[in-house]
Amino acid sequence: MTTTTPSAIGQPLDRVDGRPKVTGHARYSAEIPVPDTAYAYVVGSRIAAGRVTDIDVSAARAEEGVLAVLTHRNLPRIAEQPPLIPSLAGTAAPGQTFFPMQDDTVHYAGQQIAVVIADTWERAQHAARLVRVSYAESTPVTTLDQGRDDTYVPEKIFGGWIPGRIERGDVAAGLAEADVLVDGTFTYAANNHNPIEPACTTAQWEGDELLLYDTTQGVNATQMTVSRLLGLPMSKIRVMGHYVGGSFGCKAMIHAHSALAAMAAREVGRPVKLVLTREQMFTSVGHREEQEQHLTMGATRDGRLTAIRHHKLSPTSHFDDWAEPSIGVSSEIYACPNYEGVYRLFRANTMTPTFMRAPGEASGMYALECSMDELAHELGMDPVELRLRNYTDVDAMSGRPWSSSGQRECYERGARRFGWAGRDPRPGTRREGNWLIGTGMAAACYPVAPPANPQRARARLYADGTAVVQAATPDFGTGVATVMTQVAAEGLGVSVDRCRFENGDTDLPNIAAAVGSAGAGMISAAVHAAATGLREQLIKRAVTDPRSPLHGADTVDVVVRDGVMIAGTATDAYTELLQRNFQPDAEASGQWSPPSGDVPYGMMTFGAQFAEVAVDAELGLVRVRRMTGAFAPGRVLNARTARSQLTGGMLWGLGQALLEANYMNPDTGRWVNSNLGEYLVAVNADAPDVDVELIEVEDSIVNPLGVKGVGEIGQVGAAAAIANAVHHATGRRVRKLPITIEDLL
Amino acid sequence: MSARGPALTERGAALEERGPGPVRVRLSVNGTEHTLDIEPRVSLLDALRERLDLTGAKKGCDQGTCGACTVWVDGRRVLACLTLAMTCEGREVTTVEGLAGEGELHEMQRAFIAEDAFQCGFCTPGQIMSAVALIEEGHAGNDAEIKEWMSGNICRCAAYPHIRAAIRAVRDRA
Amino acid sequence: MRPITYLRATDTATAVAAVSTDPTSDFLAGGTTEVDLLRQNVLNPRRLVDINDLPLTGIEGTPDGGLRIGALARMSDVAAAPVVRERFPLIAQALELGASAQLRNMASMGGNLLQRVRCSYFRDAESACNKREPGTGCSAIEGFSRGHAVLGTSEHCIATHPSDVAVALTALDTRVHTLGPNGERAYPVDDFFLLPGDSPHREHPLEHGELITGIEVPAMPLARHSLYLKVRDRESYEFALVSVALALSVMNGTIADVRMALGGVATKPWRARRAEDFLIGAATVRDNFALAARVEMADARPTPMNAFKVELAQRAIVRALDTLGDGTGPGAGSGSSP
């Protein structure tokens, strides 16, 4: 496909990695051929609380092919435990501040207590079973009901980024003056990311240098975390990860297996591949915590919010104060003078929960947007109208104007595409055979979070006119390799088919982990800087080259199309310029430093969700018939990949609404359904066709290209729209996720 | 090497017991004969991925619950994770690497690219092997049928509507 | 997965001899249960006898209107066979609503009847489980039991029988044919599945090494008017929470004959004889359907977590009867699209 340069950005270009992915030639991190690789298999704790009193590894060690068995008795101590800081900060980013197998303590079921290394996977897997562990078990605390009487309000949550309590105005007074009150307790099952590619790390030592093939959202995050844990200089660690088979947050932080693979490889003196099993994916890479939210809102008869009180209760680990920030957005997106948000935590026998797609927003907006629907119903007001009535052009918490919004257009165009107008608001009035039909809507929003550090990229143009642009980031399905090819091509002024984006390697310029929907914005900023920097360098060279037809031209008058610099009628091609000067290539680095300190804007991506469900009220079945989402993600770099991500996010909302749950056995502290047969994610039959409307808004604040990101907002509000549609269909207000058959009988 | 137990003779049939150590196994994959020395407990999936360096079939669960390992045995779509490699002796195994000639794309592969029917790509080889089989089985008649008969392949990126579009495109071209 | 040896059997008698003379041998057919549970360390055979080459794959209609299915016929082939679809729609529907297309291509009919339960305490190879390790106790009764059985349970086990097609076969007075060390036998399907009682590890009466060779479904004209209704959280690729296999013959608004079995709610495929007895001769009105359902579920013993299944099963029975009882033809299971 050849695209003329000025419009490379935004084009629905085919994915540049499409061919390797559809042919099976794309190599994911467990698939790099490394000679003499041994296989590591993790043994997890059977108990959730207590101590390992004995580990007998003799039977495992005696198995043919077993090279080593590591336990807390012989695993080297880590050099240092770095603090838990979200990987967007661009520093070391462990998933929790506890590293396993340093002593005999067991904090949670599934915690790594041994690693068996053997010459084949089958042998390692079998020998792991032969490791005999004795425990001293104490009573675990894992569930809300076990923990709710012993809670605390943390000073900060989420790796120290979010305060445990936020307030404005006087909520009690606001509720007292309300004409209508809505009050509800919402409960949420724990959720697991379950990318189809399990987490894995292949570790290879050469002398004191370490090479890791890692499944990660940030190779630099892996590098920095392992460096700190092992006490190894950064210069001695290289991390690669070109293809990542999905993450959704579970590869956003660096969990223990990456360092354990390196330690295992050092122990056996061979490369080691460590792949988590599907079951281990439920206990080794974080999860979205089980939680309960209590939301009270008051409004005047004409639908103006007077107060919102939003409290959350959830378990955290014994070592970190973690809660996904479910409360943030409810404080920001509606004009409401009085607000109170409080996180309450209790210590539980769990690993530290972690980011999971729309961490906080997906759960918080369920409570907020179901409450708004209930309020609309109480007021006899259209749900879209209620939201418009409480629209705010400023972040209601900070009072700062939005850097860009588009929220009204999302409501309007989403409603139009969905066919919302003329909806009969009365519940339970539409029936088709055994099915009751209902429609619902919800607002969507997701904060724009800039990285903390400079983001870098490098652009190189060869004398034949082809270009390579580099940045460290992996592509875990977002399409970043594709869109950065477009950004680079446009910046350089070459066609996209002459441009290759190289990524997924710490030897390339540093990029923070692509998390929080920040990837497209921050990486495009760096790539754009590198590509335009190189273009300017070449133009400058041409206008100062006496042999160039552009000699003497003013650089500002020069444009570049398809690799040809043009000033008026004079032209000079990049290729001719370089060849004429015996220059094999030209290269430039680019850097984007995000604004430091306070930005005087609220930065948020907005959207609106609409869903139609059919409910078989007799059998309790809910089927989503169609979904429409309208989103305003700033500038869209590639409409096709953006739509795909938004579609996926909306269907994640469907899963969150109706399917996804892991359940805890309170007596043992072990998860019950840690497999894909019982932890239900949507299959093809569950997924309706999804209509995505993109509303581009200009934003000159968030980053140079005005990109606000599409990775997560697709999920936000989708579960609420479905739950509101279920209410419309049946008259039943279910404040629990997932909504399952027994809730509707 | 091959540990061989006593031949059992019952009604004239001699059975050769092989294993538990590595035994010589002949596998025909994508039309090529391979000879492997593997333990009988090795799955077809691990034989492909860890011994033959054919990593197109993916290990997503190893429990028959995700479909990422879908390959064809004698032309039928099956799960390589629950198939022991030895049981495929004398049968023809086809993986995504063998779907089209070297350097070529099967029309389903082209349709997956054109419809953006994947994101991370990890389930994609399994989806494609299922999708091609689906049309050959005659189960791509309408969207409801495609949905049901493609439900054995989980796509966590949830590209399902686009996967259906790719299948429709190939079906309608036929 | 423990180390195993492997041999491939070429005739049925040899296969039976090989397994029956060695307590540590198992048959290997489609592998969808055997390989899965070997890897989970729930099953621990030392030797697998591969029976996939045995000539037991036939699917044929009998002249009197019945059906003979070889034990190694694959679920997908049985579901696709015109004679099955025509004479016994409920069998085809039950098969196609089970597992996934890939698993149905692999799994044999005999293996399907012998598939093991999905109870997570059975599968984890760690929890107390009387089925896996007799005498250790049942973790499910006090544990997470949303998917567990409400009928046919005991204080030792409440695991749900997972098969769909076994439910259809149970409604149809099927016979299971075997070849064992002591020769051929045939079991009425209802005797083939055992209640857990105080020996939940014994799920069927087969001796070690006794091989299912075939399934015989007797002629049953009313089965042409039949359905399999499956209720589950996910729309596909999931085991049943409740299922109903139903064949119904209605004459002048009265039920002339009926066969019903339930899945997802019982420790074995549950023949709903009480409901059948109630329904024969009854008018096809909703009140009768509801009464029949209530009668069938009267002895249900739910846990707090699966109590909803008692109600859900009744509603599913009524729905199935409604669907067939109005004479408009067989339903399409839970696949009936909204």
PDB file of N, CA, C and O in Angstrom, chain C residues 193-244:
ATOM      1  N   PHE C 193     -24.623 -45.586  34.854  1.00  0.00           N
ATOM      2  CA  PHE C 193     -24.109 -44.474  35.666  1.00  0.00           C
ATOM      3  C   PHE C 193     -24.523 -44.700  37.109  1.00  0.00           C
ATOM      4  O   PHE C 193     -25.702 -44.888  37.408  1.00  0.00           O
ATOM      5  N   LEU C 194     -23.545 -44.680  38.010  1.00  0.00           N
ATOM      6  CA  LEU C 194     -23.826 -44.979  39.409  1.00  0.00           C
ATOM      7  C   LEU C 194     -23.937 -43.680  40.214  1.00  0.00           C
ATOM      8  O   LEU C 194     -23.239 -42.715  39.956  1.00  0.00           O
ATOM      9  N   LEU C 195     -24.837 -43.708  41.173  1.00  0.00           N
ATOM     10  CA  LEU C 195     -24.901 -42.601  42.116  1.00  0.00           C
ATOM     11  C   LEU C 195     -23.674 -42.660  43.018  1.00  0.00           C
ATOM     12  O   LEU C 195     -23.123 -43.739  43.250  1.00  0.00           O
ATOM     13  N   PRO C 196     -23.247 -41.509  43.541  1.00  0.00           N
ATOM     14  CA  PRO C 196     -22.005 -41.533  44.327  1.00  0.00           C
ATOM     15  C   PRO C 196     -22.126 -42.355  45.612  1.00  0.00           C
ATOM     16  O   PRO C 196     -21.203 -43.079  45.965  1.00  0.00           O
ATOM     17  N   GLY C 197     -23.272 -42.243  46.295  1.00  0.00           N
ATOM     18  CA  GLY C 197     -23.436 -42.983  47.544  1.00  0.00           C
ATOM     19  C   GLY C 197     -22.219 -42.830  48.431  1.00  0.00           C
ATOM     20  O   GLY C 197     -21.709 -41.717  48.615  1.00  0.00           O
ATOM     21  N   ASP C 198     -21.750 -43.950  48.966  1.00  0.00           N
ATOM     22  CA  ASP C 198     -20.539 -43.849  49.788  1.00  0.00           C
ATOM     23  C   ASP C 198     -19.301 -44.305  49.025  1.00  0.00           C
ATOM     24  O   ASP C 198     -18.255 -44.556  49.603  1.00  0.00           O
ATOM     25  N   SER C 199     -19.447 -44.431  47.696  1.00  0.00           N
ATOM     26  CA  SER C 199     -18.271 -44.808  46.887  1.00  0.00           C
ATOM     27  C   SER C 199     -18.225 -43.963  45.607  1.00  0.00           C
ATOM     28  O   SER C 199     -18.355 -44.486  44.504  1.00  0.00           O
ATOM     29  N   PRO C 200     -18.062 -42.650  45.769  1.00  0.00           N
ATOM     30  CA  PRO C 200     -18.110 -41.774  44.582  1.00  0.00           C
ATOM     31  C   PRO C 200     -17.000 -42.051  43.573  1.00  0.00           C
ATOM     32  O   PRO C 200     -17.102 -41.603  42.430  1.00  0.00           O
ATOM     33  N   HIS C 201     -15.970 -42.774  43.971  1.00  0.00           N
ATOM     34  CA  HIS C 201     -14.925 -43.101  43.004  1.00  0.00           C
ATOM     35  C   HIS C 201     -15.416 -44.128  42.007  1.00  0.00           C
ATOM     36  O   HIS C 201     -14.831 -44.284  40.945  1.00  0.00           O
ATOM     37  N   ARG C 202     -16.486 -44.848  42.332  1.00  0.00           N
ATOM     38  CA  ARG C 202     -17.057 -45.798  41.370  1.00  0.00           C
ATOM     39  C   ARG C 202     -18.173 -45.101  40.606  1.00  0.00           C
ATOM     40  O   ARG C 202     -19.244 -44.853  41.128  1.00  0.00           O
ATOM     41  N   GLU C 203     -17.899 -44.778  39.354  1.00  0.00           N
ATOM     42  CA  GLU C 203     -18.865 -44.001  38.576  1.00  0.00           C
ATOM     43  C   GLU C 203     -19.690 -44.864  37.644  1.00  0.00           C
ATOM     44  O   GLU C 203     -20.680 -44.421  37.081  1.00  0.00           O
ATOM     45  N   HIS C 204     -19.234 -46.097  37.417  1.00  0.00           N
ATOM     46  CA  HIS C 204     -19.925 -47.008  36.492  1.00  0.00           C
ATOM     47  C   HIS C 204     -19.546 -48.433  36.888  1.00  0.00           C
ATOM     48  O   HIS C 204     -18.573 -48.633  37.634  1.00  0.00           O
ATOM     49  N   PRO C 205     -20.251 -49.394  36.390  1.00  0.00           N
ATOM     50  CA  PRO C 205     -20.011 -50.772  36.856  1.00  0.00           C
ATOM     51  C   PRO C 205     -18.905 -51.504  36.097  1.00  0.00           C
ATOM     52  O   PRO C 205     -18.713 -52.706  36.322  1.00  0.00           O
ATOM     53  N   LEU C 206     -18.188 -50.821  35.241  1.00  0.00           N
ATOM     54  CA  LEU C 206     -17.207 -51.525  34.414  1.00  0.00           C
ATOM     55  C   LEU C 206     -16.062 -52.075  35.269  1.00  0.00           C
ATOM     56  O   LEU C 206     -15.581 -51.412  36.178  1.00  0.00           O
ATOM     57  N   GLU C 207     -15.621 -53.272  34.904  1.00  0.00           N
ATOM     58  CA  GLU C 207     -14.391 -53.802  35.497  1.00  0.00           C
ATOM     59  C   GLU C 207     -13.206 -53.095  34.854  1.00  0.00           C
ATOM     60  O   GLU C 207     -13.321 -52.565  33.746  1.00  0.00           O
ATOM     61  N   HIS C 208     -12.072 -53.176  35.505  1.00  0.00           N
ATOM     62  CA  HIS C 208     -10.883 -52.613  34.881  1.00  0.00           C
ATOM     63  C   HIS C 208     -10.581 -53.376  33.594  1.00  0.00           C
ATOM     64  O   HIS C 208     -10.538 -54.604  33.585  1.00  0.00           O
ATOM     65  N   GLY C 209     -10.405 -52.652  32.532  1.00  0.00           N
ATOM     66  CA  GLY C 209     -10.113 -53.295  31.253  1.00  0.00           C
ATOM     67  C   GLY C 209     -11.347 -53.588  30.422  1.00  0.00           C
ATOM     68  O   GLY C 209     -11.235 -54.013  29.277  1.00  0.00           O
ATOM     69  N   GLU C 210     -12.501 -53.341  30.987  1.00  0.00           N
ATOM     70  CA  GLU C 210     -13.736 -53.544  30.220  1.00  0.00           C
ATOM     71  C   GLU C 210     -13.940 -52.319  29.325  1.00  0.00           C
ATOM     72  O   GLU C 210     -13.900 -51.183  29.799  1.00  0.00           O
ATOM     73  N   LEU C 211     -14.118 -52.579  28.060  1.00  0.00           N
ATOM     74  CA  LEU C 211     -14.124 -51.500  27.071  1.00  0.00           C
ATOM     75  C   LEU C 211     -15.521 -51.312  26.495  1.00  0.00           C
ATOM     76  O   LEU C 211     -16.174 -52.279  26.109  1.00  0.00           O
ATOM     77  N   ILE C 212     -15.970 -50.077  26.448  1.00  0.00           N
ATOM     78  CA  ILE C 212     -17.235 -49.808  25.753  1.00  0.00           C
ATOM     79  C   ILE C 212     -16.992 -50.039  24.269  1.00  0.00           C
ATOM     80  O   ILE C 212     -16.039 -49.507  23.692  1.00  0.00           O
ATOM     81  N   THR C 213     -17.834 -50.845  23.673  1.00  0.00           N
ATOM     82  CA  THR C 213     -17.673 -51.116  22.238  1.00  0.00           C
ATOM     83  C   THR C 213     -18.747 -50.407  21.412  1.00  0.00           C
ATOM     84  O   THR C 213     -18.510 -50.077  20.251  1.00  0.00           O
ATOM     85  N   GLY C 214     -19.904 -50.209  22.008  1.00  0.00           N
ATOM     86  CA  GLY C 214     -20.950 -49.572  21.216  1.00  0.00           C
ATOM     87  C   GLY C 214     -22.101 -49.094  22.072  1.00  0.00           C
ATOM     88  O   GLY C 214     -22.210 -49.410  23.260  1.00  0.00           O
ATOM     89  N   ILE C 215     -22.921 -48.281  21.439  1.00  0.00           N
ATOM     90  CA  ILE C 215     -24.099 -47.706  22.089  1.00  0.00           C
ATOM     91  C   ILE C 215     -25.288 -48.043  21.208  1.00  0.00           C
ATOM     92  O   ILE C 215     -25.252 -47.793  19.998  1.00  0.00           O
ATOM     93  N   GLU C 216     -26.302 -48.619  21.832  1.00  0.00           N
ATOM     94  CA  GLU C 216     -27.471 -49.041  21.053  1.00  0.00           C
ATOM     95  C   GLU C 216     -28.680 -48.241  21.517  1.00  0.00           C
ATOM     96  O   GLU C 216     -29.068 -48.314  22.689  1.00  0.00           O
ATOM     97  N   VAL C 217     -29.217 -47.494  20.608  1.00  0.00           N
ATOM     98  CA  VAL C 217     -30.400 -46.698  20.945  1.00  0.00           C
ATOM     99  C   VAL C 217     -31.599 -47.395  20.303  1.00  0.00           C
ATOM    100  O   VAL C 217     -31.639 -47.569  19.085  1.00  0.00           O
ATOM    101  N   PRO C 218     -32.558 -47.830  21.117  1.00  0.00           N
ATOM    102  CA  PRO C 218     -33.692 -48.548  20.539  1.00  0.00           C
ATOM    103  C   PRO C 218     -34.589 -47.615  19.736  1.00  0.00           C
ATOM    104  O   PRO C 218     -34.590 -46.406  19.932  1.00  0.00           O
ATOM    105  N   ALA C 219     -35.334 -48.217  18.846  1.00  0.00           N
ATOM    106  CA  ALA C 219     -36.283 -47.425  18.057  1.00  0.00           C
ATOM    107  C   ALA C 219     -37.238 -46.693  18.988  1.00  0.00           C
ATOM    108  O   ALA C 219     -37.680 -47.248  19.994  1.00  0.00           O
ATOM    109  N   MET C 220     -37.476 -45.452  18.679  1.00  0.00           N
ATOM    110  CA  MET C 220     -38.397 -44.676  19.508  1.00  0.00           C
ATOM    111  C   MET C 220     -38.973 -43.561  18.648  1.00  0.00           C
ATOM    112  O   MET C 220     -38.425 -42.470  18.549  1.00  0.00           O
ATOM    113  N   PRO C 221     -40.081 -43.854  17.986  1.00  0.00           N
ATOM    114  CA  PRO C 221     -40.612 -42.876  17.026  1.00  0.00           C
ATOM    115  C   PRO C 221     -40.835 -41.495  17.636  1.00  0.00           C
ATOM    116  O   PRO C 221     -40.659 -40.480  16.969  1.00  0.00           O
ATOM    117  N   LEU C 222     -41.202 -41.436  18.913  1.00  0.00           N
ATOM    118  CA  LEU C 222     -41.473 -40.101  19.467  1.00  0.00           C
ATOM    119  C   LEU C 222     -40.214 -39.246  19.536  1.00  0.00           C
ATOM    120  O   LEU C 222     -40.297 -38.025  19.634  1.00  0.00           O
ATOM    121  N   ALA C 223     -39.036 -39.895  19.459  1.00  0.00           N
ATOM    122  CA  ALA C 223     -37.799 -39.121  19.540  1.00  0.00           C
ATOM    123  C   ALA C 223     -37.606 -38.217  18.326  1.00  0.00           C
ATOM    124  O   ALA C 223     -36.788 -37.301  18.348  1.00  0.00           O
ATOM    125  N   ARG C 224     -38.364 -38.464  17.279  1.00  0.00           N
ATOM    126  CA  ARG C 224     -38.265 -37.535  16.138  1.00  0.00           C
ATOM    127  C   ARG C 224     -38.757 -36.143  16.522  1.00  0.00           C
ATOM    128  O   ARG C 224     -38.433 -35.159  15.871  1.00  0.00           O
ATOM    129  N   HIS C 225     -39.562 -36.116  17.559  1.00  0.00           N
ATOM    130  CA  HIS C 225     -40.065 -34.843  18.075  1.00  0.00           C
ATOM    131  C   HIS C 225     -39.378 -34.621  19.432  1.00  0.00           C
ATOM    132  O   HIS C 225     -39.925 -34.943  20.482  1.00  0.00           O
ATOM    133  N   SER C 226     -38.171 -34.122  19.363  1.00  0.00           N
ATOM    134  CA  SER C 226     -37.384 -34.055  20.596  1.00  0.00           C
ATOM    135  C   SER C 226     -36.452 -32.860  20.575  1.00  0.00           C
ATOM    136  O   SER C 226     -36.215 -32.256  19.520  1.00  0.00           O
ATOM    137  N   LEU C 227     -35.929 -32.541  21.728  1.00  0.00           N
ATOM    138  CA  LEU C 227     -34.960 -31.447  21.792  1.00  0.00           C
ATOM    139  C   LEU C 227     -34.027 -31.639  22.967  1.00  0.00           C
ATOM    140  O   LEU C 227     -34.293 -32.416  23.883  1.00  0.00           O
ATOM    141  N   TYR C 228     -32.953 -30.900  22.894  1.00  0.00           N
ATOM    142  CA  TYR C 228     -32.044 -30.804  24.028  1.00  0.00           C
ATOM    143  C   TYR C 228     -31.875 -29.330  24.344  1.00  0.00           C
ATOM    144  O   TYR C 228     -31.381 -28.555  23.526  1.00  0.00           O
ATOM    145  N   LEU C 229     -32.333 -28.932  25.501  1.00  0.00           N
ATOM    146  CA  LEU C 229     -32.252 -27.532  25.939  1.00  0.00           C
ATOM    147  C   LEU C 229     -31.117 -27.412  26.949  1.00  0.00           C
ATOM    148  O   LEU C 229     -31.106 -28.135  27.944  1.00  0.00           O
ATOM    149  N   LYS C 230     -30.196 -26.517  26.677  1.00  0.00           N
ATOM    150  CA  LYS C 230     -29.035 -26.378  27.568  1.00  0.00           C
ATOM    151  C   LYS C 230     -28.949 -24.947  28.076  1.00  0.00           C
ATOM    152  O   LYS C 230     -28.946 -24.007  27.284  1.00  0.00           O
ATOM    153  N   VAL C 231     -28.881 -24.793  29.372  1.00  0.00           N
ATOM    154  CA  VAL C 231     -28.805 -23.464  29.984  1.00  0.00           C
ATOM    155  C   VAL C 231     -27.431 -23.307  30.640  1.00  0.00           C
ATOM    156  O   VAL C 231     -27.015 -24.155  31.426  1.00  0.00           O
ATOM    157  N   ARG C 232     -26.767 -22.228  30.294  1.00  0.00           N
ATOM    158  CA  ARG C 232     -25.431 -21.979  30.835  1.00  0.00           C
ATOM    159  C   ARG C 232     -25.151 -20.492  30.787  1.00  0.00           C
ATOM    160  O   ARG C 232     -25.852 -19.744  30.118  1.00  0.00           O
ATOM    161  N   ASP C 233     -24.110 -20.060  31.500  1.00  0.00           N
ATOM    162  CA  ASP C 233     -23.798 -18.635  31.570  1.00  0.00           C
ATOM    163  C   ASP C 233     -23.286 -18.117  30.234  1.00  0.00           C
ATOM    164  O   ASP C 233     -23.675 -17.064  29.762  1.00  0.00           O
ATOM    165  N   ARG C 234     -22.354 -18.863  29.663  1.00  0.00           N
ATOM    166  CA  ARG C 234     -21.752 -18.453  28.402  1.00  0.00           C
ATOM    167  C   ARG C 234     -22.569 -19.080  27.291  1.00  0.00           C
ATOM    168  O   ARG C 234     -23.134 -20.148  27.456  1.00  0.00           O
ATOM    169  N   GLU C 235     -22.584 -18.432  26.139  1.00  0.00           N
ATOM    170  CA  GLU C 235     -23.479 -18.921  25.106  1.00  0.00           C
ATOM    171  C   GLU C 235     -22.950 -20.178  24.429  1.00  0.00           C
ATOM    172  O   GLU C 235     -23.703 -20.884  23.757  1.00  0.00           O
ATOM    173  N   SER C 236     -21.676 -20.462  24.582  1.00  0.00           N
ATOM    174  CA  SER C 236     -21.120 -21.673  23.976  1.00  0.00           C
ATOM    175  C   SER C 236     -19.889 -22.100  24.765  1.00  0.00           C
ATOM    176  O   SER C 236     -19.351 -21.336  25.566  1.00  0.00           O
ATOM    177  N   TYR C 237     -19.435 -23.337  24.483  1.00  0.00           N
ATOM    178  CA  TYR C 237     -18.162 -23.831  25.046  1.00  0.00           C
ATOM    179  C   TYR C 237     -18.205 -23.799  26.561  1.00  0.00           C
ATOM    180  O   TYR C 237     -17.303 -23.315  27.210  1.00  0.00           O
ATOM    181  N   GLU C 238     -19.284 -24.313  27.112  1.00  0.00           N
ATOM    182  CA  GLU C 238     -19.380 -24.388  28.562  1.00  0.00           C
ATOM    183  C   GLU C 238     -20.279 -25.552  28.945  1.00  0.00           C
ATOM    184  O   GLU C 238     -21.204 -25.902  28.206  1.00  0.00           O
ATOM    185  N   PHE C 239     -20.025 -26.110  30.102  1.00  0.00           N
ATOM    186  CA  PHE C 239     -20.866 -27.174  30.606  1.00  0.00           C
ATOM    187  C   PHE C 239     -22.209 -26.598  31.031  1.00  0.00           C
ATOM    188  O   PHE C 239     -22.347 -25.406  31.264  1.00  0.00           O
ATOM    189  N   ALA C 240     -23.182 -27.489  31.163  1.00  0.00           N
ATOM    190  CA  ALA C 240     -24.535 -27.042  31.480  1.00  0.00           C
ATOM    191  C   ALA C 240     -24.674 -26.677  32.943  1.00  0.00           C
ATOM    192  O   ALA C 240     -24.097 -27.322  33.813  1.00  0.00           O
ATOM    193  N   LEU C 241     -25.458 -25.631  33.212  1.00  0.00           N
ATOM    194  CA  LEU C 241     -25.960 -25.427  34.571  1.00  0.00           C
ATOM    195  C   LEU C 241     -27.203 -26.293  34.764  1.00  0.00           C
ATOM    196  O   LEU C 241     -27.412 -26.874  35.809  1.00  0.00           O
ATOM    197  N   VAL C 242     -28.003 -26.312  33.715  1.00  0.00           N
ATOM    198  CA  VAL C 242     -29.179 -27.167  33.668  1.00  0.00           C
ATOM    199  C   VAL C 242     -29.371 -27.566  32.215  1.00  0.00           C
ATOM    200  O   VAL C 242     -29.190 -26.731  31.318  1.00  0.00           O
ATOM    201  N   SER C 243     -29.741 -28.822  31.992  1.00  0.00           N
ATOM    202  CA  SER C 243     -30.148 -29.172  30.636  1.00  0.00           C
ATOM    203  C   SER C 243     -31.302 -30.151  30.700  1.00  0.00           C
ATOM    204  O   SER C 243     -31.488 -30.850  31.705  1.00  0.00           O
ATOM    205  N   VAL C 244     -32.071 -30.150  29.627  1.00  0.00           N
ATOM    206  CA  VAL C 244     -33.236 -31.024  29.545  1.00  0.00           C
ATOM    207  C   VAL C 244     -33.224 -31.719  28.195  1.00  0.00           C
ATOM    208  O   VAL C 244     -33.179 -31.059  27.154  1.00  0.00           O
TER     209      VAL C 244
END
